[in-house]
Amino acid sequence: MRDTPPKTVAIVGPGALGCLLATVLCRISGEKIWVLDHDSQRAALLQHSGLVLERDGQIEHFSIQATADPQRIGPVDLVLLCVKSPSLGQTLPSLLPLLTKNSLLLAWQNGIAHLPVLRREELSGAMGLAVTSLGAHLFGPGKVRFGGAGATSLGFLGEASPQARPALQGAAKLFRMAGLTVRVEADILPQVWNKLLINVGINALTAIYRCENGALLQKAEALGLLRAAVLEAASVAKAKGIAIAPDPVARTIAVCQATAGNISSMLQDVRAKRQTEIEAINGAVLEEALRLGIAAPVNAELFAAVKALEKGYLPVANKVFPVLL
Ligand code: PAF
């Protein structure tokens, strides 16, 4: 492995973030970028029509290589795993054709439920995590609206081999060449939890109140729940010895202000009648809280409320209620 930028990249999952990353990378190295999609019809559409990026009212088109068959892509230097947390378990085995011992896989999921799933999986290559506050909104297959610049942190899940470190530096170089702000962290877990605390405070509440992020600050009841949910999750992080940044409530409120007009990813999921990431966010905090004997009644309330919303539209197979409720 080397610290030169990777030459071949596969982006797995053409959701909002996957499409945004594909467009920014296409701008610098179009022919080496593949999109892998489990949905063969949509993959054919993306291969035929390409991707559309809307940014500040300007529209740009990008040609892309897209497929539902990982064998067509073959081994790549870098895999960007952008599927939502609930789909991770079924996606990982399909990535085998993409990975060699020299590949680097970066997982971009929200929440913390992906961490044990990734740790369990024995894949070739090095396993890394990416935590980003880039904003993106999908407005059609392969059509993404840029939702705001934000920093991205990269790091390894667990101990990295000395050979894997240059590959992470190489990936960071590639993203910087594409114009992203990227930091490589010696320990990525605090960043994972800093973002988790923000999602704990915003995502479920925007789905429940069906409002934009900024509107949470206008409703006294919602703001009270936001504070309580974030403080519960912060107690869990502290009990686990994770060095989260100070004042997570103030940071969550600042994100509500900075993204005031955004529709959160969870409200987008509820509107599109998709499975949400509630289990990976408030559900995962609740599970850790129960394990550690910490009270988390507000996270329990938010978890149950979003599960009730999902129950209204998901097929029975997706209604997974953890034993704890
Ligand atoms: O999941 C999301 O929507 C985003 O992480 C955030 C920060 C809540 C902004 O909408």
mmCIF file of C-alpha atoms and ligand atoms in Angstrom:
data_model
loop_
_atom_site.group_PDB
_atom_site.id
_atom_site.type_symbol
_atom_site.label_atom_id
_atom_site.label_comp_id
_atom_site.label_asym_id
_atom_site.label_seq_id
_atom_site.Cartn_x
_atom_site.Cartn_y
_atom_site.Cartn_z
ATOM 1 C CA MET A 1 0.000 0.000 0.000
ATOM 2 C CA ARG A 2 1.165 3.548 -0.687
ATOM 3 C CA ASP A 3 0.308 7.119 0.235
ATOM 4 C CA THR A 4 -0.271 8.079 -3.406
ATOM 5 C CA PRO A 5 -3.969 8.676 -4.182
ATOM 6 C CA PRO A 6 -5.868 5.495 -5.098
ATOM 7 C CA LYS A 7 -6.253 4.924 -8.836
ATOM 8 C CA THR A 8 -9.463 2.896 -8.803
ATOM 9 C CA VAL A 9 -12.466 3.668 -6.598
ATOM 10 C CA ALA A 10 -15.801 1.890 -6.160
ATOM 11 C CA ILE A 11 -18.638 3.767 -4.478
ATOM 12 C CA VAL A 12 -21.159 1.356 -3.018
ATOM 13 C CA GLY A 13 -24.695 2.727 -2.712
ATOM 14 C CA PRO A 14 -25.903 5.627 -4.909
ATOM 15 C CA GLY A 15 -27.801 7.431 -2.133
ATOM 16 C CA ALA A 16 -27.326 11.137 -1.465
ATOM 17 C CA LEU A 17 -23.812 10.854 -0.015
ATOM 18 C CA GLY A 18 -22.675 8.157 -2.477
ATOM 19 C CA CYS A 19 -23.773 10.266 -5.452
ATOM 20 C CA LEU A 20 -22.186 13.412 -4.020
ATOM 21 C CA LEU A 21 -18.845 11.637 -3.486
ATOM 22 C CA ALA A 22 -19.055 10.107 -6.964
ATOM 23 C CA THR A 23 -19.552 13.539 -8.558
ATOM 24 C CA VAL A 24 -16.698 15.217 -6.676
ATOM 25 C CA LEU A 25 -14.330 12.339 -7.550
ATOM 26 C CA CYS A 26 -15.520 12.204 -11.186
ATOM 27 C CA ARG A 27 -14.411 15.794 -11.563
ATOM 28 C CA ILE A 28 -10.780 14.781 -10.969
ATOM 29 C CA SER A 29 -10.583 11.190 -12.239
ATOM 30 C CA GLY A 30 -13.774 10.213 -14.095
ATOM 31 C CA GLU A 31 -12.735 6.979 -15.796
ATOM 32 C CA LYS A 32 -11.537 5.250 -12.596
ATOM 33 C CA ILE A 33 -14.756 5.679 -10.616
ATOM 34 C CA TRP A 34 -17.370 2.928 -10.417
ATOM 35 C CA VAL A 35 -20.751 2.979 -8.700
ATOM 36 C CA LEU A 36 -22.023 -0.352 -7.366
ATOM 37 C CA ASP A 37 -25.789 -0.519 -6.823
ATOM 38 C CA HIS A 38 -27.738 -3.601 -5.658
ATOM 39 C CA ASP A 39 -30.625 -2.437 -7.868
ATOM 40 C CA SER A 40 -29.732 -3.487 -11.431
ATOM 41 C CA GLN A 41 -32.405 -1.288 -13.073
ATOM 42 C CA ARG A 42 -31.164 1.814 -11.309
ATOM 43 C CA ALA A 43 -27.534 0.839 -12.076
ATOM 44 C CA ALA A 44 -28.479 0.630 -15.782
ATOM 45 C CA LEU A 45 -30.148 4.057 -15.550
ATOM 46 C CA LEU A 46 -27.057 5.604 -13.910
ATOM 47 C CA GLN A 47 -24.754 3.980 -16.496
ATOM 48 C CA HIS A 48 -26.960 5.403 -19.268
ATOM 49 C CA SER A 49 -27.851 8.861 -17.902
ATOM 50 C CA GLY A 50 -24.967 9.570 -15.484
ATOM 51 C CA LEU A 51 -25.196 11.676 -12.337
ATOM 52 C CA VAL A 52 -26.562 15.172 -11.841
ATOM 53 C CA LEU A 53 -25.176 17.567 -9.233
ATOM 54 C CA GLU A 54 -27.138 20.675 -8.283
ATOM 55 C CA ARG A 55 -25.068 23.212 -6.398
ATOM 56 C CA ASP A 56 -26.051 26.837 -5.731
ATOM 57 C CA GLY A 57 -28.653 26.654 -8.487
ATOM 58 C CA GLN A 58 -26.118 25.348 -11.088
ATOM 59 C CA ILE A 59 -26.596 21.921 -12.690
ATOM 60 C CA GLU A 60 -23.659 19.704 -13.723
ATOM 61 C CA HIS A 61 -23.796 16.303 -15.452
ATOM 62 C CA PHE A 62 -21.251 13.504 -14.966
ATOM 63 C CA SER A 63 -20.825 10.271 -16.924
ATOM 64 C CA ILE A 64 -20.321 7.322 -14.625
ATOM 65 C CA GLN A 65 -19.670 3.604 -14.816
ATOM 66 C CA ALA A 66 -22.386 1.878 -12.805
ATOM 67 C CA THR A 67 -23.270 -1.780 -12.339
ATOM 68 C CA ALA A 68 -25.053 -4.182 -9.996
ATOM 69 C CA ASP A 69 -22.365 -6.822 -10.644
ATOM 70 C CA PRO A 70 -19.253 -6.451 -8.465
ATOM 71 C CA GLN A 71 -17.395 -8.943 -10.715
ATOM 72 C CA ARG A 72 -17.551 -6.373 -13.544
ATOM 73 C CA ILE A 73 -15.663 -3.915 -11.358
ATOM 74 C CA GLY A 74 -13.096 -6.346 -9.954
ATOM 75 C CA PRO A 75 -10.437 -5.371 -7.383
ATOM 76 C CA VAL A 76 -10.077 -1.653 -6.609
ATOM 77 C CA ASP A 77 -7.735 0.419 -4.431
ATOM 78 C CA LEU A 78 -10.503 2.188 -2.498
ATOM 79 C CA VAL A 79 -14.090 1.204 -1.648
ATOM 80 C CA LEU A 80 -16.422 3.910 -0.295
ATOM 81 C CA LEU A 81 -19.219 2.098 1.491
ATOM 82 C CA CYS A 82 -22.136 4.532 1.434
ATOM 83 C CA VAL A 83 -25.170 2.288 1.979
ATOM 84 C CA LYS A 84 -27.362 3.130 4.970
ATOM 85 C CA SER A 85 -26.626 1.331 8.216
ATOM 86 C CA PRO A 86 -29.581 -1.139 8.045
ATOM 87 C CA SER A 87 -28.346 -2.525 4.668
ATOM 88 C CA LEU A 88 -24.742 -3.042 5.729
ATOM 89 C CA GLY A 89 -25.004 -6.698 6.795
ATOM 90 C CA GLN A 90 -26.387 -7.820 3.453
ATOM 91 C CA THR A 91 -24.024 -5.579 1.417
ATOM 92 C CA LEU A 92 -20.661 -6.598 2.913
ATOM 93 C CA PRO A 93 -20.465 -10.156 1.475
ATOM 94 C CA SER A 94 -21.112 -8.778 -2.042
ATOM 95 C CA LEU A 95 -17.940 -6.660 -1.811
ATOM 96 C CA LEU A 96 -15.522 -9.618 -1.926
ATOM 97 C CA PRO A 97 -14.721 -9.215 -5.676
ATOM 98 C CA LEU A 98 -13.699 -5.581 -5.032
ATOM 99 C CA LEU A 99 -11.185 -6.256 -2.280
ATOM 100 C CA THR A 100 -7.603 -7.502 -2.158
ATOM 101 C CA LYS A 101 -5.171 -7.313 0.752
ATOM 102 C CA ASN A 102 -4.082 -3.928 -0.652
ATOM 103 C CA SER A 103 -7.558 -2.393 -0.761
ATOM 104 C CA LEU A 104 -8.885 0.156 1.726
ATOM 105 C CA LEU A 105 -12.573 0.153 2.620
ATOM 106 C CA LEU A 106 -14.041 3.324 4.155
ATOM 107 C CA ALA A 107 -17.454 3.064 5.851
ATOM 108 C CA TRP A 108 -19.512 6.312 5.917
ATOM 109 C CA GLN A 109 -22.587 5.260 7.940
ATOM 110 C CA ASN A 110 -24.329 7.421 10.549
ATOM 111 C CA GLY A 111 -24.656 6.146 14.110
ATOM 112 C CA ILE A 112 -22.682 3.341 15.751
ATOM 113 C CA ALA A 113 -24.575 0.164 14.771
ATOM 114 C CA HIS A 114 -22.190 -0.414 11.842
ATOM 115 C CA LEU A 115 -19.125 -0.742 14.083
ATOM 116 C CA PRO A 116 -19.806 -4.276 15.425
ATOM 117 C CA VAL A 117 -21.017 -5.402 11.968
ATOM 118 C CA LEU A 118 -17.763 -4.225 10.360
ATOM 119 C CA ARG A 119 -15.643 -5.737 13.145
ATOM 120 C CA ARG A 120 -17.335 -9.132 12.694
ATOM 121 C CA GLU A 121 -16.803 -9.267 8.932
ATOM 122 C CA GLU A 122 -13.535 -10.788 7.765
ATOM 123 C CA LEU A 123 -12.757 -8.962 4.544
ATOM 124 C CA SER A 124 -9.457 -8.566 2.716
ATOM 125 C CA GLY A 125 -7.716 -5.214 3.023
ATOM 126 C CA ALA A 126 -7.875 -2.494 5.632
ATOM 127 C CA MET A 127 -11.098 -1.249 7.225
ATOM 128 C CA GLY A 128 -11.522 2.468 7.897
ATOM 129 C CA LEU A 129 -14.273 4.841 8.973
ATOM 130 C CA ALA A 130 -15.249 8.197 7.524
ATOM 131 C CA VAL A 131 -17.260 10.744 9.495
ATOM 132 C CA THR A 132 -18.557 13.680 7.505
ATOM 133 C CA SER A 133 -20.722 16.725 7.909
ATOM 134 C CA LEU A 134 -21.059 17.225 4.159
ATOM 135 C CA GLY A 135 -24.705 17.863 3.313
ATOM 136 C CA ALA A 136 -26.446 16.074 0.420
ATOM 137 C CA HIS A 137 -30.054 15.561 -0.661
ATOM 138 C CA LEU A 138 -31.175 13.097 -3.348
ATOM 139 C CA PHE A 139 -33.950 14.465 -5.583
ATOM 140 C CA GLY A 140 -34.150 11.541 -8.049
ATOM 141 C CA PRO A 141 -32.058 8.491 -8.993
ATOM 142 C CA GLY A 142 -28.477 9.739 -9.434
ATOM 143 C CA LYS A 143 -29.580 13.358 -8.852
ATOM 144 C CA VAL A 144 -28.030 15.017 -5.835
ATOM 145 C CA ARG A 145 -28.309 18.509 -4.376
ATOM 146 C CA PHE A 146 -25.246 19.796 -2.514
ATOM 147 C CA GLY A 147 -26.440 20.608 1.019
ATOM 148 C CA GLY A 148 -23.400 22.418 2.413
ATOM 149 C CA ALA A 149 -19.652 22.018 2.868
ATOM 150 C CA GLY A 150 -18.383 20.243 5.958
ATOM 151 C CA ALA A 151 -15.259 18.588 7.273
ATOM 152 C CA THR A 152 -14.590 14.866 6.896
ATOM 153 C CA SER A 153 -12.507 12.795 9.325
ATOM 154 C CA LEU A 154 -10.904 9.491 8.387
ATOM 155 C CA GLY A 155 -9.461 6.846 10.684
ATOM 156 C CA PHE A 156 -9.123 3.126 11.189
ATOM 157 C CA LEU A 157 -11.559 0.824 12.886
ATOM 158 C CA GLY A 158 -9.197 -0.757 15.412
ATOM 159 C CA GLU A 159 -5.478 -1.345 14.950
ATOM 160 C CA ALA A 160 -4.171 -0.689 11.444
ATOM 161 C CA SER A 161 -1.223 -2.517 9.963
ATOM 162 C CA PRO A 162 1.792 -0.280 9.111
ATOM 163 C CA GLN A 163 1.099 -1.010 5.406
ATOM 164 C CA ALA A 164 -2.497 0.250 5.684
ATOM 165 C CA ARG A 165 -1.612 3.719 7.013
ATOM 166 C CA PRO A 166 -0.240 5.076 3.708
ATOM 167 C CA ALA A 167 -3.446 3.915 1.974
ATOM 168 C CA LEU A 168 -5.518 6.075 4.349
ATOM 169 C CA GLN A 169 -3.206 9.052 3.690
ATOM 170 C CA GLY A 170 -3.600 8.354 -0.048
ATOM 171 C CA ALA A 171 -7.402 8.405 0.261
ATOM 172 C CA ALA A 172 -7.198 11.700 2.204
ATOM 173 C CA LYS A 173 -5.031 13.152 -0.604
ATOM 174 C CA LEU A 174 -7.596 12.113 -3.218
ATOM 175 C CA PHE A 175 -10.452 13.815 -1.318
ATOM 176 C CA ARG A 176 -8.368 16.968 -0.829
ATOM 177 C CA MET A 177 -7.591 17.024 -4.576
ATOM 178 C CA ALA A 178 -11.382 16.889 -5.058
ATOM 179 C CA GLY A 179 -11.784 19.961 -2.827
ATOM 180 C CA LEU A 180 -12.952 18.335 0.427
ATOM 181 C CA THR A 181 -11.645 19.302 3.863
ATOM 182 C CA VAL A 182 -10.211 16.086 5.304
ATOM 183 C CA ARG A 183 -8.417 15.184 8.530
ATOM 184 C CA VAL A 184 -6.795 11.854 9.311
ATOM 185 C CA GLU A 185 -7.417 10.982 12.974
ATOM 186 C CA ALA A 186 -5.251 8.761 15.152
ATOM 187 C CA ASP A 187 -8.475 7.750 16.967
ATOM 188 C CA ILE A 188 -11.677 8.163 14.951
ATOM 189 C CA LEU A 189 -14.110 6.998 17.683
ATOM 190 C CA PRO A 190 -14.528 10.429 19.354
ATOM 191 C CA GLN A 191 -15.510 11.846 15.925
ATOM 192 C CA VAL A 192 -17.969 8.998 15.390
ATOM 193 C CA TRP A 193 -19.570 9.812 18.763
ATOM 194 C CA ASN A 194 -19.472 13.608 18.263
ATOM 195 C CA LYS A 195 -21.510 13.121 15.081
ATOM 196 C CA LEU A 196 -23.727 10.503 16.754
ATOM 197 C CA LEU A 197 -24.678 12.990 19.506
ATOM 198 C CA ILE A 198 -25.748 15.523 16.864
ATOM 199 C CA ASN A 199 -27.837 12.913 15.024
ATOM 200 C CA VAL A 200 -29.319 11.760 18.373
ATOM 201 C CA GLY A 201 -30.560 15.309 18.996
ATOM 202 C CA ILE A 202 -31.796 16.177 15.498
ATOM 203 C CA ASN A 203 -32.804 13.230 13.314
ATOM 204 C CA ALA A 204 -35.617 11.511 15.247
ATOM 205 C CA LEU A 205 -37.150 14.808 16.381
ATOM 206 C CA THR A 206 -37.295 16.221 12.837
ATOM 207 C CA ALA A 207 -38.973 12.978 11.690
ATOM 208 C CA ILE A 208 -41.478 13.080 14.573
ATOM 209 C CA TYR A 209 -42.313 16.802 14.231
ATOM 210 C CA ARG A 210 -41.979 16.609 10.408
ATOM 211 C CA CYS A 211 -39.935 19.790 10.401
ATOM 212 C CA GLU A 212 -36.706 21.248 9.057
ATOM 213 C CA ASN A 213 -33.692 21.140 11.394
ATOM 214 C CA GLY A 214 -33.914 24.825 12.357
ATOM 215 C CA ALA A 215 -37.580 24.553 13.410
ATOM 216 C CA LEU A 216 -36.593 22.312 16.359
ATOM 217 C CA LEU A 217 -35.206 25.437 18.044
ATOM 218 C CA GLN A 218 -38.566 27.242 17.720
ATOM 219 C CA LYS A 219 -40.547 24.590 19.640
ATOM 220 C CA ALA A 220 -39.903 24.565 23.403
ATOM 221 C CA GLU A 221 -40.979 20.913 23.717
ATOM 222 C CA ALA A 222 -38.701 19.764 20.876
ATOM 223 C CA LEU A 223 -35.756 21.756 22.200
ATOM 224 C CA GLY A 224 -36.219 20.219 25.665
ATOM 225 C CA LEU A 225 -36.226 16.719 24.159
ATOM 226 C CA LEU A 226 -33.172 17.547 22.001
ATOM 227 C CA ARG A 227 -31.202 18.629 25.098
ATOM 228 C CA ALA A 228 -32.263 15.608 27.147
ATOM 229 C CA ALA A 229 -31.542 13.081 24.367
ATOM 230 C CA VAL A 230 -28.074 14.525 23.708
ATOM 231 C CA LEU A 231 -27.200 14.638 27.430
ATOM 232 C CA GLU A 232 -28.269 10.997 27.881
ATOM 233 C CA ALA A 233 -26.081 9.954 24.939
ATOM 234 C CA ALA A 234 -23.174 12.056 26.262
ATOM 235 C CA SER A 235 -23.398 10.219 29.626
ATOM 236 C CA VAL A 236 -23.160 6.925 27.740
ATOM 237 C CA ALA A 237 -20.105 8.150 25.785
ATOM 238 C CA LYS A 238 -18.399 9.303 29.000
ATOM 239 C CA ALA A 239 -19.140 5.991 30.732
ATOM 240 C CA LYS A 240 -17.489 4.242 27.783
ATOM 241 C CA GLY A 241 -14.411 6.470 28.144
ATOM 242 C CA ILE A 242 -14.887 8.156 24.765
ATOM 243 C CA ALA A 243 -13.323 11.624 24.665
ATOM 244 C CA ILE A 244 -16.241 13.541 23.131
ATOM 245 C CA ALA A 245 -15.916 17.288 22.489
ATOM 246 C CA PRO A 246 -17.226 19.659 25.202
ATOM 247 C CA ASP A 247 -20.814 20.958 25.255
ATOM 248 C CA PRO A 248 -22.559 18.572 22.855
ATOM 249 C CA VAL A 249 -25.927 20.337 23.345
ATOM 250 C CA ALA A 250 -24.478 23.662 22.164
ATOM 251 C CA ARG A 251 -22.845 21.894 19.191
ATOM 252 C CA THR A 252 -26.148 20.246 18.255
ATOM 253 C CA ILE A 253 -27.974 23.579 18.461
ATOM 254 C CA ALA A 254 -25.232 25.135 16.305
ATOM 255 C CA VAL A 255 -25.783 22.398 13.664
ATOM 256 C CA CYS A 256 -29.565 23.095 13.759
ATOM 257 C CA GLN A 257 -28.784 26.750 13.072
ATOM 258 C CA ALA A 258 -26.193 26.022 10.359
ATOM 259 C CA THR A 259 -28.533 23.552 8.601
ATOM 260 C CA ALA A 260 -31.773 25.373 9.481
ATOM 261 C CA GLY A 261 -33.411 24.768 6.087
ATOM 262 C CA ASN A 262 -32.274 21.110 5.757
ATOM 263 C CA ILE A 263 -34.593 18.136 5.749
ATOM 264 C CA SER A 264 -32.694 15.630 7.926
ATOM 265 C CA SER A 265 -31.810 12.247 6.455
ATOM 266 C CA MET A 266 -34.327 10.586 8.810
ATOM 267 C CA LEU A 267 -37.198 12.832 7.742
ATOM 268 C CA GLN A 268 -36.186 12.154 4.090
ATOM 269 C CA ASP A 269 -36.395 8.401 4.874
ATOM 270 C CA VAL A 270 -39.823 8.703 6.532
ATOM 271 C CA ARG A 271 -41.168 10.804 3.658
ATOM 272 C CA ALA A 272 -39.877 8.217 1.151
ATOM 273 C CA LYS A 273 -41.262 5.366 3.329
ATOM 274 C CA ARG A 274 -37.795 3.821 3.762
ATOM 275 C CA GLN A 275 -36.346 2.096 6.801
ATOM 276 C CA THR A 276 -34.694 4.817 8.928
ATOM 277 C CA GLU A 277 -31.387 4.742 10.821
ATOM 278 C CA ILE A 278 -33.185 4.977 14.195
ATOM 279 C CA GLU A 279 -31.664 1.671 15.364
ATOM 280 C CA ALA A 280 -28.146 2.881 14.531
ATOM 281 C CA ILE A 281 -28.680 6.235 16.297
ATOM 282 C CA ASN A 282 -31.077 6.494 19.285
ATOM 283 C CA GLY A 283 -31.591 2.701 19.387
ATOM 284 C CA ALA A 284 -27.851 2.018 19.631
ATOM 285 C CA VAL A 285 -27.459 4.638 22.394
ATOM 286 C CA LEU A 286 -30.334 3.021 24.267
ATOM 287 C CA GLU A 287 -28.783 -0.414 23.962
ATOM 288 C CA GLU A 288 -25.426 0.849 25.301
ATOM 289 C CA ALA A 289 -27.236 2.743 28.109
ATOM 290 C CA LEU A 290 -29.066 -0.407 29.194
ATOM 291 C CA ARG A 291 -25.833 -2.393 29.122
ATOM 292 C CA LEU A 292 -24.119 0.226 31.306
ATOM 293 C CA GLY A 293 -27.101 0.747 33.659
ATOM 294 C CA ILE A 294 -27.618 4.384 32.560
ATOM 295 C CA ALA A 295 -31.162 5.789 32.298
ATOM 296 C CA ALA A 296 -32.059 6.945 28.776
ATOM 297 C CA PRO A 297 -35.843 7.509 28.828
ATOM 298 C CA VAL A 298 -35.852 10.219 26.150
ATOM 299 C CA ASN A 299 -33.874 8.097 23.692
ATOM 300 C CA ALA A 300 -36.316 5.252 24.455
ATOM 301 C CA GLU A 301 -39.241 7.597 23.707
ATOM 302 C CA LEU A 302 -37.719 8.838 20.420
ATOM 303 C CA PHE A 303 -36.827 5.280 19.389
ATOM 304 C CA ALA A 304 -40.381 4.045 20.009
ATOM 305 C CA ALA A 305 -41.940 7.043 18.224
ATOM 306 C CA VAL A 306 -39.874 6.582 15.033
ATOM 307 C CA LYS A 307 -40.448 2.814 15.092
ATOM 308 C CA ALA A 308 -44.189 3.570 15.247
ATOM 309 C CA LEU A 309 -43.820 5.807 12.167
ATOM 310 C CA GLU A 310 -41.957 3.031 10.289
ATOM 311 C CA LYS A 311 -44.630 0.526 11.304
ATOM 312 C CA GLY A 312 -47.128 2.544 9.282
ATOM 313 C CA TYR A 313 -45.342 1.837 5.993
ATOM 314 C CA LEU A 314 -42.688 -0.922 6.234
ATOM 315 C CA PRO A 315 -43.333 -4.561 5.329
ATOM 316 C CA VAL A 316 -43.439 -6.906 8.317
ATOM 317 C CA ALA A 317 -39.911 -8.299 7.719
ATOM 318 C CA ASN A 318 -38.369 -4.900 8.443
ATOM 319 C CA LYS A 319 -40.095 -4.348 11.761
ATOM 320 C CA VAL A 320 -37.153 -5.305 13.961
ATOM 321 C CA PHE A 321 -37.800 -4.325 17.579
ATOM 322 C CA PRO A 322 -34.808 -4.932 19.824
ATOM 323 C CA VAL A 323 -35.626 -7.114 22.831
ATOM 324 C CA LEU A 324 -35.017 -4.176 25.137
ATOM 325 C CA LEU A 325 -38.373 -2.525 24.418
HETATM 326 O O1 PAF B 1 -28.464 13.059 9.053
HETATM 327 C C1 PAF B 1 -28.540 14.275 8.753
HETATM 328 O O2 PAF B 1 -29.499 14.781 8.155
HETATM 329 C C2 PAF B 1 -27.343 15.173 9.091
HETATM 330 O O3 PAF B 1 -26.374 14.375 9.709
HETATM 331 C C3 PAF B 1 -27.686 16.377 9.971
HETATM 332 C C4 PAF B 1 -26.396 16.907 10.587
HETATM 333 C C5 PAF B 1 -28.675 16.052 11.049
HETATM 334 C C6 PAF B 1 -28.153 17.528 9.127
HETATM 335 O O4 PAF B 1 -29.382 17.339 8.485
#
